[in-house]
Coordinates of C-alpha atoms and ligand atoms in Angstrom, one line a residue:
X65 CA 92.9 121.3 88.3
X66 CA 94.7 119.4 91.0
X67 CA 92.9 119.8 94.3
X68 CA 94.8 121.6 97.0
X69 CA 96.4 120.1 100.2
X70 CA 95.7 121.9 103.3
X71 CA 97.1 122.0 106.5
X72 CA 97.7 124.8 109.1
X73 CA 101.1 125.6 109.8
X74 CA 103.0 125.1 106.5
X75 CA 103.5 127.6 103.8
X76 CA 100.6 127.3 101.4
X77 CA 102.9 128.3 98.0
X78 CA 104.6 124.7 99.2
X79 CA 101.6 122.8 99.3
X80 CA 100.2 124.1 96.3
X81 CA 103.6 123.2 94.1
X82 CA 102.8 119.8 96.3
X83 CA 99.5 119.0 94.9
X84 CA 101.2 119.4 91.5
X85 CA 103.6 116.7 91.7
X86 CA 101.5 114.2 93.4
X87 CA 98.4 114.0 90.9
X88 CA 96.1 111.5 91.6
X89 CA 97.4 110.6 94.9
X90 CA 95.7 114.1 96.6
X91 CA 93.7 111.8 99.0
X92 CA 96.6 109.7 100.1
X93 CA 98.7 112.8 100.8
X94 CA 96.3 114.8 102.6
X95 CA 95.7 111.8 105.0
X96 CA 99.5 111.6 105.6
X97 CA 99.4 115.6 106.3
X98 CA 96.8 115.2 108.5
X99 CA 98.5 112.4 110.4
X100 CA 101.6 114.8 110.8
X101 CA 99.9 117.7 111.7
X102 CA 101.6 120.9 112.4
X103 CA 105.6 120.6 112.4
X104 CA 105.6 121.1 116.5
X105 CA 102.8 118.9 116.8
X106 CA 103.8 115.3 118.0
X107 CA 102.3 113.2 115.1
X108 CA 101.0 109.7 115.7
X109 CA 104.7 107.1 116.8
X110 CA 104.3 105.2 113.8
X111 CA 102.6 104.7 110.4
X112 CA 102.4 101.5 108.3
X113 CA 102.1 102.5 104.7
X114 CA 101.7 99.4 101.7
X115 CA 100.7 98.8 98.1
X116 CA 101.9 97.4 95.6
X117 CA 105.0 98.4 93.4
X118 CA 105.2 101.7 91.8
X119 CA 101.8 103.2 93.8
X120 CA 103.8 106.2 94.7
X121 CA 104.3 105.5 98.3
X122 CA 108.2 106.5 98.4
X123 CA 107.0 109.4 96.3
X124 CA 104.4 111.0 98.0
X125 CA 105.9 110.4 101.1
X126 CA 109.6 111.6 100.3
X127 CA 108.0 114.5 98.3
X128 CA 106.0 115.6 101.4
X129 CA 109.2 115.8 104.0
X130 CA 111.6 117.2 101.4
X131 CA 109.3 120.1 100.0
X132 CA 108.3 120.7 103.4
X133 CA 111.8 120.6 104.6
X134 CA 110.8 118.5 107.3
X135 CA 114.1 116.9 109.1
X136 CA 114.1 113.1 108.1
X137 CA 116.5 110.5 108.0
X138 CA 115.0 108.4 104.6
X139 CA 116.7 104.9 104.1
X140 CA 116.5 101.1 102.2
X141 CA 116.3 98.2 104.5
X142 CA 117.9 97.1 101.7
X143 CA 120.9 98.9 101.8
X144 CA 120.9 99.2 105.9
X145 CA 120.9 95.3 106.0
X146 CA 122.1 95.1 109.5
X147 CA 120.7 97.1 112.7
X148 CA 124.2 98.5 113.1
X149 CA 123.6 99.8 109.4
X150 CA 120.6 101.6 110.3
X151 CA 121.3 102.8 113.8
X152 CA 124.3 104.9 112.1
X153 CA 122.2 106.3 108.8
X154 CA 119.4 107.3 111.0
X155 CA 121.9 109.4 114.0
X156 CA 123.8 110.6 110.8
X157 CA 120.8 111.9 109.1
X158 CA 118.9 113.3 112.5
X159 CA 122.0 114.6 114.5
X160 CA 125.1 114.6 111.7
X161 CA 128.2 112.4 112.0
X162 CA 129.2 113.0 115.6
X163 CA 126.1 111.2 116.8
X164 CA 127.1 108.1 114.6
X165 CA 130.3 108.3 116.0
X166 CA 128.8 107.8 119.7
X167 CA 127.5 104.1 118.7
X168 CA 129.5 101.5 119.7
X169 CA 130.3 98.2 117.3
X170 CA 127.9 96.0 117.2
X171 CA 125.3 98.4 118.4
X172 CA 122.0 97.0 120.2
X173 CA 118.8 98.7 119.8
X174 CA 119.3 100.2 123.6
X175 CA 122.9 101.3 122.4
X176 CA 120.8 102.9 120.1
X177 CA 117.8 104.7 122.1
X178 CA 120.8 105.6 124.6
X179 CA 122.9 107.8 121.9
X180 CA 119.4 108.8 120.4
X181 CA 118.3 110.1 124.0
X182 CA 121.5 111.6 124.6
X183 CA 121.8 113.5 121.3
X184 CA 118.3 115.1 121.9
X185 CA 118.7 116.1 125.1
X186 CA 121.4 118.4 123.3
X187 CA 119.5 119.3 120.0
X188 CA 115.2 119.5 121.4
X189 CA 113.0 118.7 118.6
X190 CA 111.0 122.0 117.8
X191 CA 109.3 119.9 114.6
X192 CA 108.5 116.8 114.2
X193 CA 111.6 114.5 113.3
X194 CA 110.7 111.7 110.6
X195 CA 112.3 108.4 110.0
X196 CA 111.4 106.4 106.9
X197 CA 112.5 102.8 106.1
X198 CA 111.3 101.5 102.6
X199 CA 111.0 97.9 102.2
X200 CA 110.4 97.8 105.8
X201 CA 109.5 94.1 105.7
X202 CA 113.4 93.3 105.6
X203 CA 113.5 94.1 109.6
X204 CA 111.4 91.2 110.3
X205 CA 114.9 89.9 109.5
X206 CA 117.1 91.4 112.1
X207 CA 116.3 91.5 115.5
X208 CA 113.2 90.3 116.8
X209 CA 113.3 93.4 119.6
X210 CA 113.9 95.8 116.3
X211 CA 110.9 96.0 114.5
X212 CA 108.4 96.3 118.3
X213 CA 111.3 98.7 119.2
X214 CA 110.8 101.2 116.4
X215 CA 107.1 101.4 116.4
X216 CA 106.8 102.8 119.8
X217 CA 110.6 105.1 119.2
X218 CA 108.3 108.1 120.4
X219 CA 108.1 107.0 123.8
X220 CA 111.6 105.0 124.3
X221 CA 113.3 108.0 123.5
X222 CA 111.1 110.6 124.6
X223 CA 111.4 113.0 121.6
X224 CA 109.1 114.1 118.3
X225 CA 109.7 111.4 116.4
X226 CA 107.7 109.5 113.7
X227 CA 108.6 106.3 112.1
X228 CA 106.8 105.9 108.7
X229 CA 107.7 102.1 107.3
X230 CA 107.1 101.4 104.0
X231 CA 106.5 98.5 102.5
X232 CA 104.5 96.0 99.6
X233 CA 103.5 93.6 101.9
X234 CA 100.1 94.0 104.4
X235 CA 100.5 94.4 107.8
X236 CA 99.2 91.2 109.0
X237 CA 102.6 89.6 107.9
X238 CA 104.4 91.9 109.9
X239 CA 103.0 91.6 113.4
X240 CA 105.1 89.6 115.5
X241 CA 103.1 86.6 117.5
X242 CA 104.0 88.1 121.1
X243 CA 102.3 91.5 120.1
X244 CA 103.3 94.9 119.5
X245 CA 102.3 98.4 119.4
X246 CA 100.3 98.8 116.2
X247 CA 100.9 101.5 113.6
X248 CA 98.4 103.5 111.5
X249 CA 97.8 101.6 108.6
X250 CA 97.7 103.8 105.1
X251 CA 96.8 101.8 102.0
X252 CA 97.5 103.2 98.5
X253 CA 95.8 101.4 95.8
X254 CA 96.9 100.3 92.3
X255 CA 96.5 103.4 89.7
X256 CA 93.3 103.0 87.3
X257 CA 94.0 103.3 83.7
X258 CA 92.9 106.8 84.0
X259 CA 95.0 107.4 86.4
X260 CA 98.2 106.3 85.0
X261 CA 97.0 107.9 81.9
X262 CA 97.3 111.4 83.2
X263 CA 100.7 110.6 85.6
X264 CA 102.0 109.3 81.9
X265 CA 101.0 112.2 79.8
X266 CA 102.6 114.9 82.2
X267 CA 105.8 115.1 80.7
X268 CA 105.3 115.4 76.9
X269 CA 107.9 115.9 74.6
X270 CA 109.6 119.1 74.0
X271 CA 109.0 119.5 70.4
X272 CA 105.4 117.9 70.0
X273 CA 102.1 119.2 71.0
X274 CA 101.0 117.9 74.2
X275 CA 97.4 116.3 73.0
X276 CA 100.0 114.3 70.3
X277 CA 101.6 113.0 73.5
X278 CA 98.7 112.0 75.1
X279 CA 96.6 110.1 72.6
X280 CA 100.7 107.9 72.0
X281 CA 100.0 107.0 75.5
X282 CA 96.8 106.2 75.5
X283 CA 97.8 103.8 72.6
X284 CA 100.7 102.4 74.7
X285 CA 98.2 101.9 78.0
X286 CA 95.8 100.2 75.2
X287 CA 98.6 97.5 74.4
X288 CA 99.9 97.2 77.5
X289 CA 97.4 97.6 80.3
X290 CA 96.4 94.2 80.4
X291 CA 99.8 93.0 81.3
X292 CA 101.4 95.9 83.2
X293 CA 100.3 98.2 85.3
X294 CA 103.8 99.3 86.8
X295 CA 104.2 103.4 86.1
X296 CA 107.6 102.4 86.5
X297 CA 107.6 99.7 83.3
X298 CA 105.1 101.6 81.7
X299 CA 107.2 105.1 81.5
X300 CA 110.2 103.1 80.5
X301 CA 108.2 101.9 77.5
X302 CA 106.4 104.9 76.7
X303 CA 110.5 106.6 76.5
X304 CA 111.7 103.6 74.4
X305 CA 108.8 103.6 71.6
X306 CA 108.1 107.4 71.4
X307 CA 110.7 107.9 68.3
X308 CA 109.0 105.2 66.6
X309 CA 105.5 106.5 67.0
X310 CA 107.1 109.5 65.5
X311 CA 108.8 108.7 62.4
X312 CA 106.2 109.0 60.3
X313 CA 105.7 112.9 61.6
X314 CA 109.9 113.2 61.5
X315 CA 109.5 111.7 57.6
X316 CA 106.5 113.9 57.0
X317 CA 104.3 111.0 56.3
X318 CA 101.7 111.6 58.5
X319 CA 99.9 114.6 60.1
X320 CA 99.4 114.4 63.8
X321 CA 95.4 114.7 63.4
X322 CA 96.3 111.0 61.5
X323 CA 96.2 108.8 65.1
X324 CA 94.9 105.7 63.2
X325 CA 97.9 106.2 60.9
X326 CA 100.1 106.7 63.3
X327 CA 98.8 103.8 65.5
X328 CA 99.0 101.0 63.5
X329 CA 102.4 102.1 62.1
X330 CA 103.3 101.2 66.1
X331 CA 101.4 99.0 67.3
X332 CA 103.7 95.9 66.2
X333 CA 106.8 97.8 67.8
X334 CA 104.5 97.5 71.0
X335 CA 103.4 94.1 70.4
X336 CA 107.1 93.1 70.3
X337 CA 108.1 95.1 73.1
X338 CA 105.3 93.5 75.2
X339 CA 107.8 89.9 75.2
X340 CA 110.5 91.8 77.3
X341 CA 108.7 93.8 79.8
X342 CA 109.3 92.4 83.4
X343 CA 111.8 90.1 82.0
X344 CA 113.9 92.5 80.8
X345 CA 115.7 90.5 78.7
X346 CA 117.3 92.8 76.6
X347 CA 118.8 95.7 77.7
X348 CA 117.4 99.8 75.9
X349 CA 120.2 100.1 74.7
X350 CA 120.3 96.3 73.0
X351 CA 116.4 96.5 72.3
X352 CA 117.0 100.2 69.9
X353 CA 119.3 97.7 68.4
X354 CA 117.1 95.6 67.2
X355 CA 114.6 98.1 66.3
X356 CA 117.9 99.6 64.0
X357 CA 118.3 96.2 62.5
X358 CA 114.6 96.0 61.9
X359 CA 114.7 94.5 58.3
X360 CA 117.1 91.3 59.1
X361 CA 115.3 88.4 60.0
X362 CA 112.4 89.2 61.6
X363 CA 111.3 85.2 62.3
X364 CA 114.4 84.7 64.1
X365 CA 114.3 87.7 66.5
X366 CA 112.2 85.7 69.0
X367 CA 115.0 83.4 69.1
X368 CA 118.1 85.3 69.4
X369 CA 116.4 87.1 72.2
X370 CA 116.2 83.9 74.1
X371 CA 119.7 82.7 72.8
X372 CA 121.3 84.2 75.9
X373 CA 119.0 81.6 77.9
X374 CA 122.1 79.6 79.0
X375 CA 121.1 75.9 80.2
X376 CA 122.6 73.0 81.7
X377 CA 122.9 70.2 78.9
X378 CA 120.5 67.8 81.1
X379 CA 118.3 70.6 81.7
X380 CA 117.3 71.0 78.3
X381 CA 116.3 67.4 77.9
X382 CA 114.3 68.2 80.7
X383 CA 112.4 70.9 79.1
X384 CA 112.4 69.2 75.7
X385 CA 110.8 66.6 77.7
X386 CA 108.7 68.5 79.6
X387 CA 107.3 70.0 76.2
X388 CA 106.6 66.5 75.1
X389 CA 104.5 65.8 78.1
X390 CA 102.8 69.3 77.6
X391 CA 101.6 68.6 74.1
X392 CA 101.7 64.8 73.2
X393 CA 98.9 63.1 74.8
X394 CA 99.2 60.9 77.4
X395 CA 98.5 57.4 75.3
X396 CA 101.1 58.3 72.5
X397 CA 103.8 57.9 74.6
X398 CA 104.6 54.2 74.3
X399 CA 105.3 54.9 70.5
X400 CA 107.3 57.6 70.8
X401 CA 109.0 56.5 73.8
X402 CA 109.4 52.7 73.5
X403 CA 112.1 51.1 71.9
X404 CA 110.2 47.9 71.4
X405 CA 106.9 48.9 71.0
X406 CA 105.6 46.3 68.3
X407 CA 103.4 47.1 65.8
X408 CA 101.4 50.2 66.4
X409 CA 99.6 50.7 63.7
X410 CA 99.3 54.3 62.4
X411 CA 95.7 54.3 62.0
X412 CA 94.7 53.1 65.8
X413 CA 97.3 55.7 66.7
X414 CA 96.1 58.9 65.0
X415 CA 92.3 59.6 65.8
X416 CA 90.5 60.7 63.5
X417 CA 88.2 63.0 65.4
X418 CA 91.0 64.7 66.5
X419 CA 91.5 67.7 64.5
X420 CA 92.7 70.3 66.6
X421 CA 96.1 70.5 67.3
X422 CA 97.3 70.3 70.4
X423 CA 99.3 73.2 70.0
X424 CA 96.4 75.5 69.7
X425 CA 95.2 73.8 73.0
X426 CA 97.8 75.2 74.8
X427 CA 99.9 73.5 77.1
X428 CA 98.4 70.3 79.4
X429 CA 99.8 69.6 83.0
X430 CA 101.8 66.3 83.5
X431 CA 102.9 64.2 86.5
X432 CA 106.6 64.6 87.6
X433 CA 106.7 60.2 86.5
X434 CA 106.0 60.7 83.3
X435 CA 108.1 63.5 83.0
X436 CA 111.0 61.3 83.8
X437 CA 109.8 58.4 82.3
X438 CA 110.4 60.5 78.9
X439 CA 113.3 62.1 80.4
X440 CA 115.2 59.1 80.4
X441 CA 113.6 58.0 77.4
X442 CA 115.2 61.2 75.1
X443 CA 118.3 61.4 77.1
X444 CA 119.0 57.4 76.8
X445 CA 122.1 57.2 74.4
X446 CA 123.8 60.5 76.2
X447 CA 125.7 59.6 79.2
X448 CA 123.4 59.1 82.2
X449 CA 122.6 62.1 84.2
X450 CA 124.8 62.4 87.4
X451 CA 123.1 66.1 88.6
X452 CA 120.7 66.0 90.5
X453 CA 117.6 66.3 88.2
X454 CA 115.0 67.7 91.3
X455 CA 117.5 70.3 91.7
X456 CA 117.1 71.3 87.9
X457 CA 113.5 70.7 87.8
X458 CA 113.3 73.4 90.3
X459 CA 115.7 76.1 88.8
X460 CA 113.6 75.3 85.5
X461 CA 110.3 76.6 87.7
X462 CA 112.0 79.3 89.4
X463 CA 113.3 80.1 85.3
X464 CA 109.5 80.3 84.9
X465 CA 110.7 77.6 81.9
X466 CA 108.2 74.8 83.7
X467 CA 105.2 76.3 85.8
X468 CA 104.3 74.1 89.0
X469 CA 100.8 73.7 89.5
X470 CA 98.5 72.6 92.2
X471 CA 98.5 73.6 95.8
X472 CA 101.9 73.5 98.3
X473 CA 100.4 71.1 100.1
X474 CA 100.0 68.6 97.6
X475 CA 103.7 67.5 98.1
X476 CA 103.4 63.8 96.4
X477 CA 102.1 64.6 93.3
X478 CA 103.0 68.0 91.8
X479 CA 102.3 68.5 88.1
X480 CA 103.9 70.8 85.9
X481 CA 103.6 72.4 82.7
X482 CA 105.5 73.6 80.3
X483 CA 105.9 77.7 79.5
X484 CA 107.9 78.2 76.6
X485 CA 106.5 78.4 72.9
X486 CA 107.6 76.5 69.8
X487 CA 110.1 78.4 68.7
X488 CA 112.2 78.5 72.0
X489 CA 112.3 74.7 72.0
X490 CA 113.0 74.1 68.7
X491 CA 115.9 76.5 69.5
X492 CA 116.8 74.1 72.5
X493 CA 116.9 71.3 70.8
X494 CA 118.9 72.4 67.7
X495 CA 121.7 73.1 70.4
X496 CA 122.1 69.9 71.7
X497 CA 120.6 67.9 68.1
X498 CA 117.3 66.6 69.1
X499 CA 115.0 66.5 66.6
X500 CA 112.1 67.3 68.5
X501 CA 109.8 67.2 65.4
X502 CA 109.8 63.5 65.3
X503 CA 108.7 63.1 68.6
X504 CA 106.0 66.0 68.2
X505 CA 102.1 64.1 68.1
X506 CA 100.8 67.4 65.7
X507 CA 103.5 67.0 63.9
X508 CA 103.6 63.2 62.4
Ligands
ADP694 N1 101.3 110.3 91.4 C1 102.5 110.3 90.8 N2 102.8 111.4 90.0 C2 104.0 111.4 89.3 N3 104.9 110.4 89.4 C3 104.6 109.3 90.2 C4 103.4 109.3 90.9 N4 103.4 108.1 91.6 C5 104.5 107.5 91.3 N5 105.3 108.2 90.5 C6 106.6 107.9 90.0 O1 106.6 106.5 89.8 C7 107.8 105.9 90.2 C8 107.5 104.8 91.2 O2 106.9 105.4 92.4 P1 107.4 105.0 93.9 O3 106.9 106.1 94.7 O4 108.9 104.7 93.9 O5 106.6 103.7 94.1 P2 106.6 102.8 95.4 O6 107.5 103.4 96.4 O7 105.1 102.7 95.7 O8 107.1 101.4 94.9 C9 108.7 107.0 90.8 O9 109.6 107.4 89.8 C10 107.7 108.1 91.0 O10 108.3 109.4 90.9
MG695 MG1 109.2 102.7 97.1

């Protein structure tokens, strides 16, 4: 049983349908209540709200004014990317169209406080009046007078007004250096697994028992906890996979009481689905698909799925490389990579005592040199690279292809590693005809 928001002056039938759609986030709404107070009440200027993604802070919050049916003017920095943007949404959705009509072009933040002043002069607050900008951190962007200006709009323009910004980043960032009035801060904190368990398991499915639904998503938060914890993500999965996790019910294979059965007959589905969250590389529509074509070549699914990967010709060799440096070690290089490299004889070469192949190890970070070193080494009959081959290095990091390591600060000698698994680069290399096993140490 949901506990029960309270506060005087709002109709209690509202709060209680409240306190049903914002499960496990009772304590963070009855803080924001409190902050508002009754509708007349003026409520504190301005209130800092963060967390990270998908916490439920556009949620609760949005929740809160509409089934209240507070007046608010609710908006994206993202989409009000300029202040003349914003001034307009918020006058349109406080004071209708007329009072965005009073702004002149190019609209300074007084422009604005002027219209706002004059359009409540004619239209008195008698509640509160709310104005929420998500992904607030965008106005530290735009005007340096913006962002100081909103969190004291109470007094500038004299009226019951709130400004509630909302945003994934902590205050501190925010704060400009000359000072500024300072918002309430309200944190919401990542969802446990409990947590997300019962937000997941509210909306079962129509024609199954609700306890079915439940234990399918506490077998979904078993595979994927670990590596998601975005409702979001996670309610996107739990829709894409429930079918599956039903077939055997639909084909009258299995009972419901049968979890075990049902489990490991999805479990893989999950496994597989696990590669694409966050990078989204296949579409719902592409990954059902996949899951229809389920009996053709299961081996080379990880590979089509990263055919799409489109990269420069010299930034393959890069990453070819770049696997090189990851898994060969260090002293092999010269017979690998030398034309000339005399006699090396196979048995100094290969050490004995070393079993384990390098590929269980993992990768191993290199030094940008001697990932151009064998750069140049694999590219060497190919026409020498004009591009600029930093440039590339980068877009491979920012790819997420090549992970960076070390601090920012160590400028001179950044180290890399390489991120992608065996299969992706032998796919790479077949498309411009390496053959990377040659040149692979576990492999000889
Ligand atoms: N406590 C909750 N109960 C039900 N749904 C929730 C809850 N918290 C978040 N959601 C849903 O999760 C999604 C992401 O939440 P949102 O409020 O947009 O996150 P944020 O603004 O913190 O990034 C939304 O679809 C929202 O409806
Ligand atoms: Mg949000």
């Amino acid at each position: 049983m949901p506990a029960v928001l309270q506060c005087p002056g709002y109709p209690e039938a509202k709060l209680r349908c409240l306190a049903e759609s914002l499960q496990c986030r009772e304590v963070q709404a009855s803080t924001l209540l409190a902050l508002m107070g009754e509708p007349q009440q003026y409520s504190y200027p301005s209130v800092f709200i963060y967390g990270h993604r998908a916490t439920g802070k556009s949620h609760v919050v949005l929740a809160l004014l509409t089934e209240l049916e507070l007046p608010h003017a609710a908006m994206s920095c993202v989409e009000c990317f300029s202040r003349g943007l914003l001034f307009e949404q918020v006058l349109m959705a406080l004071f209708g169209p007329e009072a965005a009509a009073l702004l002149p072009r190019c609209a300074s933040f007084s422009d604005f406080v002027r219209v706002y002043r004059q359009m409540c002069a004619q239209e008195p607050a008698d509640q509160t009046r709310y104005i929420v900008l998500e992904r607030a951190e965008l106005l530290r962007n735009m005007e340096a007078n913006l962002l100081p200006g909103l969190l004291r709009l109470q007094e500038l323009v004299d009226d019951n007004v709130t400004v509630i910004l909302l945003s994934e980043i902590v205050w501190d960032k925010f704060r400009p250096s000359t000072g500024c009035f300072e918002p309430l801060l309200l944190h919401f904190p990542d969802y446990t697994k409990a947590e997300l368990q019962q937000i997941l398991s509210r909306h079962s499915h129509p024609s199954y028992t609700p306890e079915l639904y439940s234990s399918y998503i506490n077998i979904l938060l078993g595979v994927f906890y670990s590596v998601c914890r975005d409702l979001r993500e996670l309610r996107h999965l739990a829709a894409l996979n429930f079918t599956k996790f039903c077939e055997p019910l639909e084909k009258g294979e299995a009972q419901e009481s049968d979890t075990h059965k049902l489990w490991r007959r999805v479990e893989p589905h999950l496994k597989r689905a696990m590669q694409t969250v966050y990078l989204r590389e296949v579409s719902s529509v592409q990954w059902e698909q996949q899951q229809m074509d389920e009996k053709e070549a299961t081996a080379l699914r990880g590979l089509s799925a990263h055919a799409h990967v489109e990269l420069p010709y010299y930034s393959k060799f890069l990453l070819i490389a770049a696997y090189l440096a990851s898994y060969n070690p260090a002293r092999t290089d010269r017979r690998f990579f030398l034309k000339h490299h005399g006699k090396i004889k196979k048995t100094n070469f290969l050490k004995k005592h070393e079993k384990t192949s390098n590929h269980l190890l993992g990768p191993k970070p290199f030094p940008l040199d001697r990932l151009l070193a064998i750069f140049y080494s694999v590219v060497d009959s190919r026409v020498a690279p004009t591009a600029s081959i930093f440039s590339q290095i980068s877009s491979l990091v920012t790819l997420q292809l090549l992970t960076h390591i070390g601090h920012d600060d160590q400028l001179d000698t950044p180290k890399y590693k390489c991120a992608v698994s065996l299969d992706f680069i032998f796919a790479i290399s077949r498309t411009v005809n390496f053959d990377i096993v040659r040149y692979l140490y576990d492999f000889l």
